[in-house]
PDB file of C-alpha atoms and ligand atoms in Angstrom:
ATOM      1  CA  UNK A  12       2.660  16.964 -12.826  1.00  0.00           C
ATOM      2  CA  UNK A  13       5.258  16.002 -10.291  1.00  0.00           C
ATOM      3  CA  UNK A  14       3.578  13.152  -7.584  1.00  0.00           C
ATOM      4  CA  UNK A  15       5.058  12.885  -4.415  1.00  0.00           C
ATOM      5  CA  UNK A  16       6.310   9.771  -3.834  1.00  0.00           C
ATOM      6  CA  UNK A  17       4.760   7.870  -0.583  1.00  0.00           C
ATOM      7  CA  UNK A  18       7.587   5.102   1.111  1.00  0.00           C
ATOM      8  CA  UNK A  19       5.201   2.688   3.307  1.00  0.00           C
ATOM      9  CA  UNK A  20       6.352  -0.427   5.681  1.00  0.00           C
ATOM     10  CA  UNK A  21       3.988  -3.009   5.207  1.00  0.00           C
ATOM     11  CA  UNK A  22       5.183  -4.866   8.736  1.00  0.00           C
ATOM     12  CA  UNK A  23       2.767  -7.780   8.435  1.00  0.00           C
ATOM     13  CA  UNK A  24       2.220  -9.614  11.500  1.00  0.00           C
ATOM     14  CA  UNK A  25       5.541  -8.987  13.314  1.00  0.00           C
ATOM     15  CA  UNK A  26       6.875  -6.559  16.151  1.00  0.00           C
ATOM     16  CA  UNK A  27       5.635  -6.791  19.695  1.00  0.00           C
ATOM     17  CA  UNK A  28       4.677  -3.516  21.078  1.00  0.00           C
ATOM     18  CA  UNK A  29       8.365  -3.315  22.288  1.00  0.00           C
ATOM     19  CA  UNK A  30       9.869  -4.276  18.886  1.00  0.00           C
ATOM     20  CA  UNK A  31       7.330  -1.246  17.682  1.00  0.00           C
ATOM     21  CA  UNK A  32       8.492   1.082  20.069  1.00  0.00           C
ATOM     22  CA  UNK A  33      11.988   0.707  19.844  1.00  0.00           C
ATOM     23  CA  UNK A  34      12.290   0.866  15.573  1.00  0.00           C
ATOM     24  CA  UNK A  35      10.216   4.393  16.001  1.00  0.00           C
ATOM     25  CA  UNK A  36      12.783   5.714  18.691  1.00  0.00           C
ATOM     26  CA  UNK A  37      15.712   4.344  16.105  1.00  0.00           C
ATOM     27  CA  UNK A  38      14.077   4.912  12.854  1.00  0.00           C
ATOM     28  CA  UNK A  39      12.084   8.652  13.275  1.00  0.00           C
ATOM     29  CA  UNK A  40      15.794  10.341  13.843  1.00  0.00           C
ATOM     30  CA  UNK A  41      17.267   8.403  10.445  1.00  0.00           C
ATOM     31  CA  UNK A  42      14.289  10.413   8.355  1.00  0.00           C
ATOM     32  CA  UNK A  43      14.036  13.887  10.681  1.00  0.00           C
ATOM     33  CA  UNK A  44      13.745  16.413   8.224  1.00  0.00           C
ATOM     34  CA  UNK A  45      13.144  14.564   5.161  1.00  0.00           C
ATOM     35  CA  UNK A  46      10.253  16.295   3.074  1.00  0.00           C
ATOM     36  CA  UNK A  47      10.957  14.769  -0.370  1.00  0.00           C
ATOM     37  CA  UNK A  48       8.639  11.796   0.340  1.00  0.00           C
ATOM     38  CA  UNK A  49       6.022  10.998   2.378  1.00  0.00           C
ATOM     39  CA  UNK A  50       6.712   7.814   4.700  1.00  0.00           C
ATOM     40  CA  UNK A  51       3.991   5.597   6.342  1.00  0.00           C
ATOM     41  CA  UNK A  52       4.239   2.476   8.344  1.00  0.00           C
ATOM     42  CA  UNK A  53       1.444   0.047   8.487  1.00  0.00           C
ATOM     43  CA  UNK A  54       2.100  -2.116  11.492  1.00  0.00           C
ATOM     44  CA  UNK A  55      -0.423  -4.405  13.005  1.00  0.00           C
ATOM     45  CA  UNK A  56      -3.672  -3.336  14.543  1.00  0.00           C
ATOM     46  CA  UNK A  57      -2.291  -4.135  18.431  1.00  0.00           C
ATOM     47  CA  UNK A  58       0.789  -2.054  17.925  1.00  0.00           C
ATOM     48  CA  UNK A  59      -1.239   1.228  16.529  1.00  0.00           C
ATOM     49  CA  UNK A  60      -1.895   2.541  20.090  1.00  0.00           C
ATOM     50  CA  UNK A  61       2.033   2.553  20.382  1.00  0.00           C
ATOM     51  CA  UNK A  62       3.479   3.563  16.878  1.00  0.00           C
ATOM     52  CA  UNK A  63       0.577   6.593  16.618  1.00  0.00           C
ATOM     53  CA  UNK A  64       1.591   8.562  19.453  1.00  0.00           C
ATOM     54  CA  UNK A  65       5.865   7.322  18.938  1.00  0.00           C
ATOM     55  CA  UNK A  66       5.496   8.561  15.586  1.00  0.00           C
ATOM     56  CA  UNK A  67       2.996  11.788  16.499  1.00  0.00           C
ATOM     57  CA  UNK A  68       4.410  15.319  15.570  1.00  0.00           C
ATOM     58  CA  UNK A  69       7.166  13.914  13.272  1.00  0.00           C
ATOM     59  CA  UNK A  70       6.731  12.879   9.151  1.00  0.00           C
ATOM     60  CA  UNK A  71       5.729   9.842   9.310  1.00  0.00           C
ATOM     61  CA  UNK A  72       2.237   8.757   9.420  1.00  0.00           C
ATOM     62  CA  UNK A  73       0.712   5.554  10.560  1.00  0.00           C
ATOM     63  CA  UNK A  74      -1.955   3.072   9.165  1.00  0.00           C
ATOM     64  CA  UNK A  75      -3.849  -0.358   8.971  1.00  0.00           C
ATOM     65  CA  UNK A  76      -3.243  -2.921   6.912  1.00  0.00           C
ATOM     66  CA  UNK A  77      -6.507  -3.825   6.870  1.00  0.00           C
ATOM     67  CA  UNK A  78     -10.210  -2.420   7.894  1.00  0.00           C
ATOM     68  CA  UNK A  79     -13.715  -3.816   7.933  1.00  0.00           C
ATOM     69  CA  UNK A  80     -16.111  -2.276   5.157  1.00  0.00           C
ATOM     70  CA  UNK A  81     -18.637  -1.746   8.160  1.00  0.00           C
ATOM     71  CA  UNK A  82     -18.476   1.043  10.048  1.00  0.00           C
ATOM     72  CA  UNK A  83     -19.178  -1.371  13.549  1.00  0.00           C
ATOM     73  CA  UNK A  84     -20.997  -5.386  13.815  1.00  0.00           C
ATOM     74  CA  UNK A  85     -20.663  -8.292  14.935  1.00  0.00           C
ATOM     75  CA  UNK A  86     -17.114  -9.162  12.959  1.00  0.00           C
ATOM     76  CA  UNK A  87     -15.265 -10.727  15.169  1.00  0.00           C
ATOM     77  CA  UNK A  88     -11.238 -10.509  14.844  1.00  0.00           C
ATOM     78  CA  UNK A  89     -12.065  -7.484  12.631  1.00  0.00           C
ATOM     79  CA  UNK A  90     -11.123  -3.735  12.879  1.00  0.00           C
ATOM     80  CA  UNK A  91     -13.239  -1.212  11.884  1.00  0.00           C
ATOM     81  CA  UNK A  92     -12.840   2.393  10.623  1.00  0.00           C
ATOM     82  CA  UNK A  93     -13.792   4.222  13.258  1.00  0.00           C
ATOM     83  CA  UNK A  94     -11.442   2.154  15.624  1.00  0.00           C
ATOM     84  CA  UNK A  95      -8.635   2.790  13.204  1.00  0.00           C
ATOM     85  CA  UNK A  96      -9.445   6.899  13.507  1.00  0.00           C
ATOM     86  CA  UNK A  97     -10.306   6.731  16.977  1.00  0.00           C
ATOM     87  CA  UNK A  98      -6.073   5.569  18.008  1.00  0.00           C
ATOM     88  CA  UNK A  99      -4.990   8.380  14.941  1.00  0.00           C
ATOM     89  CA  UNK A 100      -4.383   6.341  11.965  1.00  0.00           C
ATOM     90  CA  UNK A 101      -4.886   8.142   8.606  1.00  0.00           C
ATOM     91  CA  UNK A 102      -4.185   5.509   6.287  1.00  0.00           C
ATOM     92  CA  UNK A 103      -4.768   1.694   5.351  1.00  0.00           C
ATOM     93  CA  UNK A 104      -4.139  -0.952   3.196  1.00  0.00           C
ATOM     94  CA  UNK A 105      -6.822  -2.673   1.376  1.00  0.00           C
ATOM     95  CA  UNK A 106      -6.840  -5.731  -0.855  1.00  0.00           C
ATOM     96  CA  UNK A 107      -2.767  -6.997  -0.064  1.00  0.00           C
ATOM     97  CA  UNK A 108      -2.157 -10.271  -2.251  1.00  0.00           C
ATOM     98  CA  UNK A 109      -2.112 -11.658   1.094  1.00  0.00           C
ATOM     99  CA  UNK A 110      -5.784 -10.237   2.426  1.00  0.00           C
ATOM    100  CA  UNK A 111      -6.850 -11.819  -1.076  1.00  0.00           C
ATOM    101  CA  UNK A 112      -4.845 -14.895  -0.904  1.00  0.00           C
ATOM    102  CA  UNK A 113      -5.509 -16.413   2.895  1.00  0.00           C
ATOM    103  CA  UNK A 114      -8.737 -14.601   3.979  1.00  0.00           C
ATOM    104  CA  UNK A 115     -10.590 -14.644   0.789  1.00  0.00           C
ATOM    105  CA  UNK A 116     -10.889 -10.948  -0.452  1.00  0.00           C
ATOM    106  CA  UNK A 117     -12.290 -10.324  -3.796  1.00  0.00           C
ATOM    107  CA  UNK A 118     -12.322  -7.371  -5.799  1.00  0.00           C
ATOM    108  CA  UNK A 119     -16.187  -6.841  -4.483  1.00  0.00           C
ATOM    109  CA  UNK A 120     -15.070  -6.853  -0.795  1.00  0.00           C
ATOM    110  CA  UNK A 121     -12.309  -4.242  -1.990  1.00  0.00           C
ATOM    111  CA  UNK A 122     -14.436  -1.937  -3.160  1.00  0.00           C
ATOM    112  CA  UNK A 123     -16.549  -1.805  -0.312  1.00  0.00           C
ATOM    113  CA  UNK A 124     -13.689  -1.475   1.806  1.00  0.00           C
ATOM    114  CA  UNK A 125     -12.566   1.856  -0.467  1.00  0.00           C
ATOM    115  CA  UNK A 126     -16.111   3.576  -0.667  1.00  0.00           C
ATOM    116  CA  UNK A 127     -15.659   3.114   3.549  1.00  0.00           C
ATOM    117  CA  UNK A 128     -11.811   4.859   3.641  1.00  0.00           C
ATOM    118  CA  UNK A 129     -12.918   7.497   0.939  1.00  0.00           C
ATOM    119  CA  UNK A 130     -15.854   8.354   3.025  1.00  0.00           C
ATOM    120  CA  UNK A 131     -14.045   8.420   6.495  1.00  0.00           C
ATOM    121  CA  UNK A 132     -11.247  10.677   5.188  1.00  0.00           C
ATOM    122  CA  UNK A 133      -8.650   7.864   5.440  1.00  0.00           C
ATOM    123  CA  UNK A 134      -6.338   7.466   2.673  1.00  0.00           C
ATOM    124  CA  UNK A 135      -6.251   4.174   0.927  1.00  0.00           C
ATOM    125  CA  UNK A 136      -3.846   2.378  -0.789  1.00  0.00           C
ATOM    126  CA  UNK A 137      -5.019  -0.391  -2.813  1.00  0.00           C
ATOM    127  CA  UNK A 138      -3.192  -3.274  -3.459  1.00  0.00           C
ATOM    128  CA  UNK A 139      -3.023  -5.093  -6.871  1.00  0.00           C
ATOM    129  CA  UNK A 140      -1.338  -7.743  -8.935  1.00  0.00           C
ATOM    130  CA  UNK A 141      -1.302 -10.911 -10.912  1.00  0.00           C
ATOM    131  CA  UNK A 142       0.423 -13.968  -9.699  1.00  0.00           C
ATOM    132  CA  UNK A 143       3.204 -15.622 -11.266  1.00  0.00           C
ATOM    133  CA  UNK A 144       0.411 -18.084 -13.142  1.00  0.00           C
ATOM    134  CA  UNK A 145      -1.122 -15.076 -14.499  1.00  0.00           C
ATOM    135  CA  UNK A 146       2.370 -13.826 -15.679  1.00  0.00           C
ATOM    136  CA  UNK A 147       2.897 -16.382 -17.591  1.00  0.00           C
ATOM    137  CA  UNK A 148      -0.472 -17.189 -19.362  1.00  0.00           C
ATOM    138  CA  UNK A 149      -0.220 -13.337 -20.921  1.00  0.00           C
ATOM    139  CA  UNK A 150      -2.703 -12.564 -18.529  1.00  0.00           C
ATOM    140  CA  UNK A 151      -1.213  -9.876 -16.385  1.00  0.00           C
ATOM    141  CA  UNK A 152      -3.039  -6.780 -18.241  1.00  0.00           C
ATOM    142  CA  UNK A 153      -6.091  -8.225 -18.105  1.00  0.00           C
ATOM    143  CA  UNK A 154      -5.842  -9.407 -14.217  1.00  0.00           C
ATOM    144  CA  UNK A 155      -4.667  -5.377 -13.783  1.00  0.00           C
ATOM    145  CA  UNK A 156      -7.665  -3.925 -15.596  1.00  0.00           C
ATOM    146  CA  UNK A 157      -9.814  -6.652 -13.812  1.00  0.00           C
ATOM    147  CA  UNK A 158      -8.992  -5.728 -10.257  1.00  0.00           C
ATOM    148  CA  UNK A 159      -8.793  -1.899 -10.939  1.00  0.00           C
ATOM    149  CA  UNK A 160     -12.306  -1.965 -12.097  1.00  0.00           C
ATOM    150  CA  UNK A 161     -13.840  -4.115  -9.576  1.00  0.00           C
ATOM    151  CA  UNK A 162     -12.165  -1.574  -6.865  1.00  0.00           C
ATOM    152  CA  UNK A 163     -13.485   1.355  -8.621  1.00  0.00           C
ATOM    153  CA  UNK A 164     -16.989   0.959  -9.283  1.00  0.00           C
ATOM    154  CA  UNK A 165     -19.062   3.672  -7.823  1.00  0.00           C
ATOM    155  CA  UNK A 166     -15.735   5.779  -7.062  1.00  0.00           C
ATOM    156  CA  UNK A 167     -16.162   9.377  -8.668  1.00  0.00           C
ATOM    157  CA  UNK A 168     -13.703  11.441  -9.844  1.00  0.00           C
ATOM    158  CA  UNK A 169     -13.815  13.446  -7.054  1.00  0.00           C
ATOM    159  CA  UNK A 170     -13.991  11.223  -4.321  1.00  0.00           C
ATOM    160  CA  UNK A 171     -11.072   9.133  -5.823  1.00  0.00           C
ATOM    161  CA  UNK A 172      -8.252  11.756  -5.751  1.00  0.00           C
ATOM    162  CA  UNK A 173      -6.767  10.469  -2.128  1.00  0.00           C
ATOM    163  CA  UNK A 174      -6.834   7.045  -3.952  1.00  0.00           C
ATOM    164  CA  UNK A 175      -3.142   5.493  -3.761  1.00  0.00           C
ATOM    165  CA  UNK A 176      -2.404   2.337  -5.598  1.00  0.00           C
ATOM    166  CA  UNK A 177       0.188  -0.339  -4.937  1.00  0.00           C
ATOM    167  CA  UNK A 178       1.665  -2.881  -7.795  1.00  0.00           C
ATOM    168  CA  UNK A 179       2.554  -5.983  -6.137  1.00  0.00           C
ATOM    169  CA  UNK A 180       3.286  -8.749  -8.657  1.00  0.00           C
ATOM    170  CA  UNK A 181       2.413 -11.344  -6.154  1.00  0.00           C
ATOM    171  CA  UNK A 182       5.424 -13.595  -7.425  1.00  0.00           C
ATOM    172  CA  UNK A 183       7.832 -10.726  -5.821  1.00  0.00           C
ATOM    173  CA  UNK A 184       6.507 -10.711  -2.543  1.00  0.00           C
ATOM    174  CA  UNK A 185       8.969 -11.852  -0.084  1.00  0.00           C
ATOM    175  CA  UNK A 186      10.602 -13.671  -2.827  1.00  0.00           C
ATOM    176  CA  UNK A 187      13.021 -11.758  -3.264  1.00  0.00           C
ATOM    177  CA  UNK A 188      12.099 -12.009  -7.199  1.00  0.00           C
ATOM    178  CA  UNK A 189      12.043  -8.128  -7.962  1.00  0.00           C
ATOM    179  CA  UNK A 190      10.369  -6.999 -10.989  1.00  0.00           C
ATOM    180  CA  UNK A 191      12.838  -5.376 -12.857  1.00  0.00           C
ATOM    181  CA  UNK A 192      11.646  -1.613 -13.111  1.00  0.00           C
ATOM    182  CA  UNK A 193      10.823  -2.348 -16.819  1.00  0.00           C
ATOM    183  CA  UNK A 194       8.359  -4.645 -15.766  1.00  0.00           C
ATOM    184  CA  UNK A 195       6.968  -2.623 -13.209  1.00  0.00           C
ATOM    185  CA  UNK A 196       6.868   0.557 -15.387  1.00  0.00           C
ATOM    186  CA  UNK A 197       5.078  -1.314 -18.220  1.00  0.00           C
ATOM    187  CA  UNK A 198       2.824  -2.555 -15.532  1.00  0.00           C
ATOM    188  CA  UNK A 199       2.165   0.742 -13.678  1.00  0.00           C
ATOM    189  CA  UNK A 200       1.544   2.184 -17.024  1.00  0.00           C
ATOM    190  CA  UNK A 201      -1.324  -0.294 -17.492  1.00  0.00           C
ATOM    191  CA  UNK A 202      -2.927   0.507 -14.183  1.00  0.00           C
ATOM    192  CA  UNK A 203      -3.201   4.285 -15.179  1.00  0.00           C
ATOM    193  CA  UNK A 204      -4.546   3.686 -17.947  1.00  0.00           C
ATOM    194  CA  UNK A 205      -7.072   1.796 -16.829  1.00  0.00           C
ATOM    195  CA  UNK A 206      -7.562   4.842 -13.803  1.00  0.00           C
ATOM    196  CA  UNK A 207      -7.908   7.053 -16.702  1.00  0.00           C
ATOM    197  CA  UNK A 208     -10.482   5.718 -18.532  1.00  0.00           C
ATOM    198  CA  UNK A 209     -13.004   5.113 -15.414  1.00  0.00           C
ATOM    199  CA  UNK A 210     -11.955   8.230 -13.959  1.00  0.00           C
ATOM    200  CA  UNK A 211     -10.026  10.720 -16.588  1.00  0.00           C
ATOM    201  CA  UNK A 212      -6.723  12.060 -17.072  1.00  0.00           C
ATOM    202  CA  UNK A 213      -7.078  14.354 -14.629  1.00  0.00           C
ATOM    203  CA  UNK A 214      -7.187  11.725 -11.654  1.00  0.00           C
ATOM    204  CA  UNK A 215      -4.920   9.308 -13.673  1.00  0.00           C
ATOM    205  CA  UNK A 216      -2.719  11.871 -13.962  1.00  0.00           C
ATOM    206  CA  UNK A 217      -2.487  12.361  -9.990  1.00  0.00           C
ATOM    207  CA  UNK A 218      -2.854   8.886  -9.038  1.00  0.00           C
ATOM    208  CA  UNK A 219       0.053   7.369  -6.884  1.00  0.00           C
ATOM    209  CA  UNK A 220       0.986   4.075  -8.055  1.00  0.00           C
ATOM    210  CA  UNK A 221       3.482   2.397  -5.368  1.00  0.00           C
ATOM    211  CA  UNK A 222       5.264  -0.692  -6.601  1.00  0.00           C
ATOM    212  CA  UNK A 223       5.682  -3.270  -3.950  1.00  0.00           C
ATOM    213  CA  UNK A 224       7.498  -6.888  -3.593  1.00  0.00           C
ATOM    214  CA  UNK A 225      10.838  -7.168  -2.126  1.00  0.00           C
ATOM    215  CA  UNK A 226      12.156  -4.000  -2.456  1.00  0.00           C
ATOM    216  CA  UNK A 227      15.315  -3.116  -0.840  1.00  0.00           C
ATOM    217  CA  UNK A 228      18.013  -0.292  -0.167  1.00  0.00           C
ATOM    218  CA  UNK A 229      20.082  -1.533  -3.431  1.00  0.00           C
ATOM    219  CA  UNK A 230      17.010  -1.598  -5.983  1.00  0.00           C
ATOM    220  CA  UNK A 231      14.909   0.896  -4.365  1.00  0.00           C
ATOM    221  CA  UNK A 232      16.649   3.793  -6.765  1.00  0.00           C
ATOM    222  CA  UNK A 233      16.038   1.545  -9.865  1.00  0.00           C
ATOM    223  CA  UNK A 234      12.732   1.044  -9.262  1.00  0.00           C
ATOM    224  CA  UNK A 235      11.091   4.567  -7.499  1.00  0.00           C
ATOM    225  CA  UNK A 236      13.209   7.280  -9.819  1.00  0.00           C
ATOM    226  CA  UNK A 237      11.398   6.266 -12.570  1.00  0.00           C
ATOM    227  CA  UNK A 238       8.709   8.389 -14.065  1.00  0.00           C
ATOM    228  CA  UNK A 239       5.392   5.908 -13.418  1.00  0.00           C
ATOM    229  CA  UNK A 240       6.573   4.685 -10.402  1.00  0.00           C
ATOM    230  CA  UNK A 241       5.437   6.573  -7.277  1.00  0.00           C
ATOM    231  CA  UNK A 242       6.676   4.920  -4.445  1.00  0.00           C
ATOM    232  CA  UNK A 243       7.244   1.666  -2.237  1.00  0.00           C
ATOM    233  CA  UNK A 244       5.582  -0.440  -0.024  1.00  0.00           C
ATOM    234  CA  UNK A 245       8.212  -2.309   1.453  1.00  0.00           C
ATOM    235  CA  UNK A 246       7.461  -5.835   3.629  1.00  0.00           C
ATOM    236  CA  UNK A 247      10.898  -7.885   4.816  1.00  0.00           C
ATOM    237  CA  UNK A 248      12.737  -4.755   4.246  1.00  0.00           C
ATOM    238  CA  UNK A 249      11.004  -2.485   6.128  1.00  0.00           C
ATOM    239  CA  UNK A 250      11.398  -4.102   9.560  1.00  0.00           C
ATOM    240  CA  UNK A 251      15.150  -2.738  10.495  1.00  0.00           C
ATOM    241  CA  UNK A 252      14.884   1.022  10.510  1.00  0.00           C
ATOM    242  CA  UNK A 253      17.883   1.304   9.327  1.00  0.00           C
ATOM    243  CA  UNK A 254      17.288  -0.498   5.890  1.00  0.00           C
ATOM    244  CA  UNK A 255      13.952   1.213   5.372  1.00  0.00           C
ATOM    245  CA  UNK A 256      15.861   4.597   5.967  1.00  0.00           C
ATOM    246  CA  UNK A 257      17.573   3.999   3.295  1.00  0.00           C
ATOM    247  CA  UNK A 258      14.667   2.935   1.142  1.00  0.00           C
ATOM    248  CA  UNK A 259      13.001   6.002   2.151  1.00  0.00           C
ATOM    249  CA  UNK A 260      16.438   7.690   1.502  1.00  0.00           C
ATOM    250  CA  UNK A 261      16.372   6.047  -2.352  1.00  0.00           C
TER     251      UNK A 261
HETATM  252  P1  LIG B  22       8.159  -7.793   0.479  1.00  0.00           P
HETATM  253  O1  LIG B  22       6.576  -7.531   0.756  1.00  0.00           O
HETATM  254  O2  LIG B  22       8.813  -6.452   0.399  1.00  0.00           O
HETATM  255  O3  LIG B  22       8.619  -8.579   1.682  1.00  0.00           O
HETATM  256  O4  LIG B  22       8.254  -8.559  -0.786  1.00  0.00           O
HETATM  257  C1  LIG B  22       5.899  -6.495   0.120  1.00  0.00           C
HETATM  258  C2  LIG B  22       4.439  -6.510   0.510  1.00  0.00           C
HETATM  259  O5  LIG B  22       3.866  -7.600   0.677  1.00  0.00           O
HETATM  260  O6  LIG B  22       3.814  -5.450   0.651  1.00  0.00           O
END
């Protein structure tokens, strides 16, 4: 079953609302017309009210990097779902290395956040990987399995299929340390098998598995034409339109 593959900009915290603006006006006529992939940008949560309606009408679609499992509270500095839906977004982020790394998310607090995208109609992608500690104890399949579980409990077969998952070794990320698509293969191969036996071959089968940590235009070919690997998110790269045309253009 062919999967197509999704190209997302993970743009951290960076752009103004100018900066925003003006890679949409320079970026959206590099990709007119190209239906091979699907291409997302997840900018921050202050420039959504400007990237949603730059990007509105074209092929790209627009997302958080990050929601609240609650639906509304008191969470201050927090964005919720229905804030994210209100401005147009259709997609977030949940669980980035970084989310898990500096603001304490663990695999429970991930799966929360899922059940709330599933059930708001807002595709997830779910980030996972071992860090370079892991790597080297032998410990990488076992961190995999560990964090694909934990985001999956209570997830049903049916409810999972807009599920997207993201590999990030976290000892690639803005490291420029690629895995080499060997690694990443072996490790996206992992990660569906894991999908497959909570959820069946079916949804294993259809499951998007981006890979993710410091991609650029000259490995992006490497690394997305091969069979497990469904995709990109793309961080440094990602901020000049022009190199994450080409990415999208692998
Ligand atoms: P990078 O970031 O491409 O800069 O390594 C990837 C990510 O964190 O999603």
């Amino acid at each position: 079953m062919a999967r197509k593959a999704l190209i997302a900009a993970n743009w951290k915290m960076y752009k103004t609302p100018a900066e925003a603006k003006a890679f949409v006006d320079a970026f959206l006529p590099l990709v007119a017309g190209h239906a091979r992939d699907e291409i997302a940008l997840f900018p921050s949560p202050v420039l959504l009210p400007t990237v949603i309606p730059a990007c509105k009408g074209s092929n790209v679609a627009v997302g958080a990097q990050n929601i609240h499992f609650a639906e509304e509270g008191a969470y201050t500095g927090e964005t919720s779902i229905l804030q994210l839906k209100a401005v147009g977004g259709t997609h977030t982020l949940i669980g980035h290395s970084e989310r898990r790394q500096y603001f304490a998310e663990t695999d429970e607090i991930v799966n929360k956040k899922l059940h709330t995208a599933l059930k708001h109609g807002v595709v997830p992608v779910v980030c996972v990987g071992e860090v370079l500690e892991e790597r080297e104890a032998g410990k990488t399949a076992s961190v995999l399995k560990t964090q694909v579980t934990g985001a999956f409990v209570g997830i049903t077969p049916v409810a999972a299929k807009p599920i997207v998952i993201a590999y990030e070794p976290v000892w690639a990320i803005g490291t420029g340390k690629t895995a080499t698509p060997e690694i990443a293969a072996d490790a996206h191969s992992i990660i569906r098998a894991e999908v497959a036996k909570l959820l069946g071959a079916d949804v294993a089968l259809g499951v998007r598995i981006l890979y993710g940590g410091s991609v650029k235009p000259d490995n992006a070919t490497a690394l997305i034409s091969l069979e497990e690997i469904d995709g990109a998110l793309v961080g440094g790269a990602s901020l000049k339109p022009d190199s994450f045309a080409a990415i999208v253009k692998y």
